PDB file of C-alpha atoms in Angstrom:
ATOM      1  CA  PRO A   1     -30.392  61.363 -23.748  1.00  0.00           C
ATOM      2  CA  SER A   2     -33.472  59.234 -24.247  1.00  0.00           C
ATOM      3  CA  PRO A   3     -32.813  55.475 -24.288  1.00  0.00           C
ATOM      4  CA  ARG A   4     -32.955  53.998 -27.800  1.00  0.00           C
ATOM      5  CA  PRO A   5     -35.605  55.672 -29.956  1.00  0.00           C
ATOM      6  CA  ALA A   6     -38.664  53.698 -30.975  1.00  0.00           C
ATOM      7  CA  PRO A   7     -38.021  52.088 -34.392  1.00  0.00           C
ATOM      8  CA  ARG A   8     -41.474  53.201 -35.502  1.00  0.00           C
ATOM      9  CA  SER A   9     -40.612  56.903 -35.773  1.00  0.00           C
ATOM     10  CA  SER A  10     -37.511  56.209 -37.843  1.00  0.00           C
ATOM     11  CA  ALA A  11     -39.168  53.584 -40.018  1.00  0.00           C
ATOM     12  CA  ALA A  12     -41.798  56.117 -41.039  1.00  0.00           C
ATOM     13  CA  ASP A  13     -38.984  58.487 -41.899  1.00  0.00           C
ATOM     14  CA  GLY A  14     -37.280  55.911 -44.101  1.00  0.00           C
ATOM     15  CA  GLY A  15     -40.494  55.132 -45.958  1.00  0.00           C
ATOM     16  CA  GLY A  16     -41.266  51.970 -43.976  1.00  0.00           C
ATOM     17  CA  GLY A  17     -44.544  52.961 -42.396  1.00  0.00           C
ATOM     18  CA  SER A  18     -47.271  50.415 -41.781  1.00  0.00           C
ATOM     19  CA  SER A  19     -45.954  48.015 -44.414  1.00  0.00           C
ATOM     20  CA  SER A  20     -43.078  47.157 -42.096  1.00  0.00           C
ATOM     21  CA  SER A  21     -45.457  45.559 -39.598  1.00  0.00           C
ATOM     22  CA  GLN A  22     -46.823  43.280 -42.317  1.00  0.00           C
ATOM     23  CA  ARG A  23     -43.303  42.267 -43.302  1.00  0.00           C
ATOM     24  CA  ARG A  24     -42.577  41.144 -39.776  1.00  0.00           C
ATOM     25  CA  SER A  25     -44.230  37.806 -40.534  1.00  0.00           C
ATOM     26  CA  LEU A  26     -41.693  37.112 -43.305  1.00  0.00           C
ATOM     27  CA  ARG A  27     -38.931  36.116 -40.885  1.00  0.00           C
ATOM     28  CA  HIS A  28     -36.251  38.794 -40.639  1.00  0.00           C
ATOM     29  CA  SER A  29     -36.395  40.133 -44.177  1.00  0.00           C
ATOM     30  CA  ALA A  30     -33.593  42.058 -45.828  1.00  0.00           C
ATOM     31  CA  GLN A  31     -35.740  45.167 -45.678  1.00  0.00           C
ATOM     32  CA  ALA A  32     -35.885  44.903 -41.902  1.00  0.00           C
ATOM     33  CA  ARG A  33     -32.111  44.583 -41.751  1.00  0.00           C
ATOM     34  CA  ILE A  34     -31.622  47.597 -43.996  1.00  0.00           C
ATOM     35  CA  THR A  35     -34.019  49.641 -41.881  1.00  0.00           C
ATOM     36  CA  ALA A  36     -32.188  48.620 -38.721  1.00  0.00           C
ATOM     37  CA  GLN A  37     -28.824  49.569 -40.187  1.00  0.00           C
ATOM     38  CA  ARG A  38     -30.178  52.891 -41.405  1.00  0.00           C
ATOM     39  CA  LEU A  39     -31.536  53.519 -37.926  1.00  0.00           C
ATOM     40  CA  ARG A  40     -28.171  52.753 -36.366  1.00  0.00           C
ATOM     41  CA  GLU A  41     -26.381  55.050 -38.822  1.00  0.00           C
ATOM     42  CA  ALA A  42     -28.771  57.903 -38.110  1.00  0.00           C
ATOM     43  CA  TYR A  43     -28.393  57.292 -34.389  1.00  0.00           C
ATOM     44  CA  ALA A  44     -24.603  57.332 -34.679  1.00  0.00           C
ATOM     45  CA  ALA A  45     -24.779  60.541 -36.714  1.00  0.00           C
ATOM     46  CA  GLY A  46     -26.666  62.138 -33.836  1.00  0.00           C
ATOM     47  CA  ALA A  47     -29.956  62.604 -35.662  1.00  0.00           C
ATOM     48  CA  PRO A  48     -32.642  64.282 -33.525  1.00  0.00           C
ATOM     49  CA  PHE A  49     -35.139  61.631 -32.452  1.00  0.00           C
TER      50      PHE A  49
END
């Protein structure tokens, strides 16, 4: 029951890590969208955050 997990923890899980912060300058890249969708899927599946 914690409100929306921090994307950082999940990004590290998906292999994003620190590189994701560098990509932020490239508009909203496809990688960012994929990571967001993966995060939503994991959240819907009830993954422990």
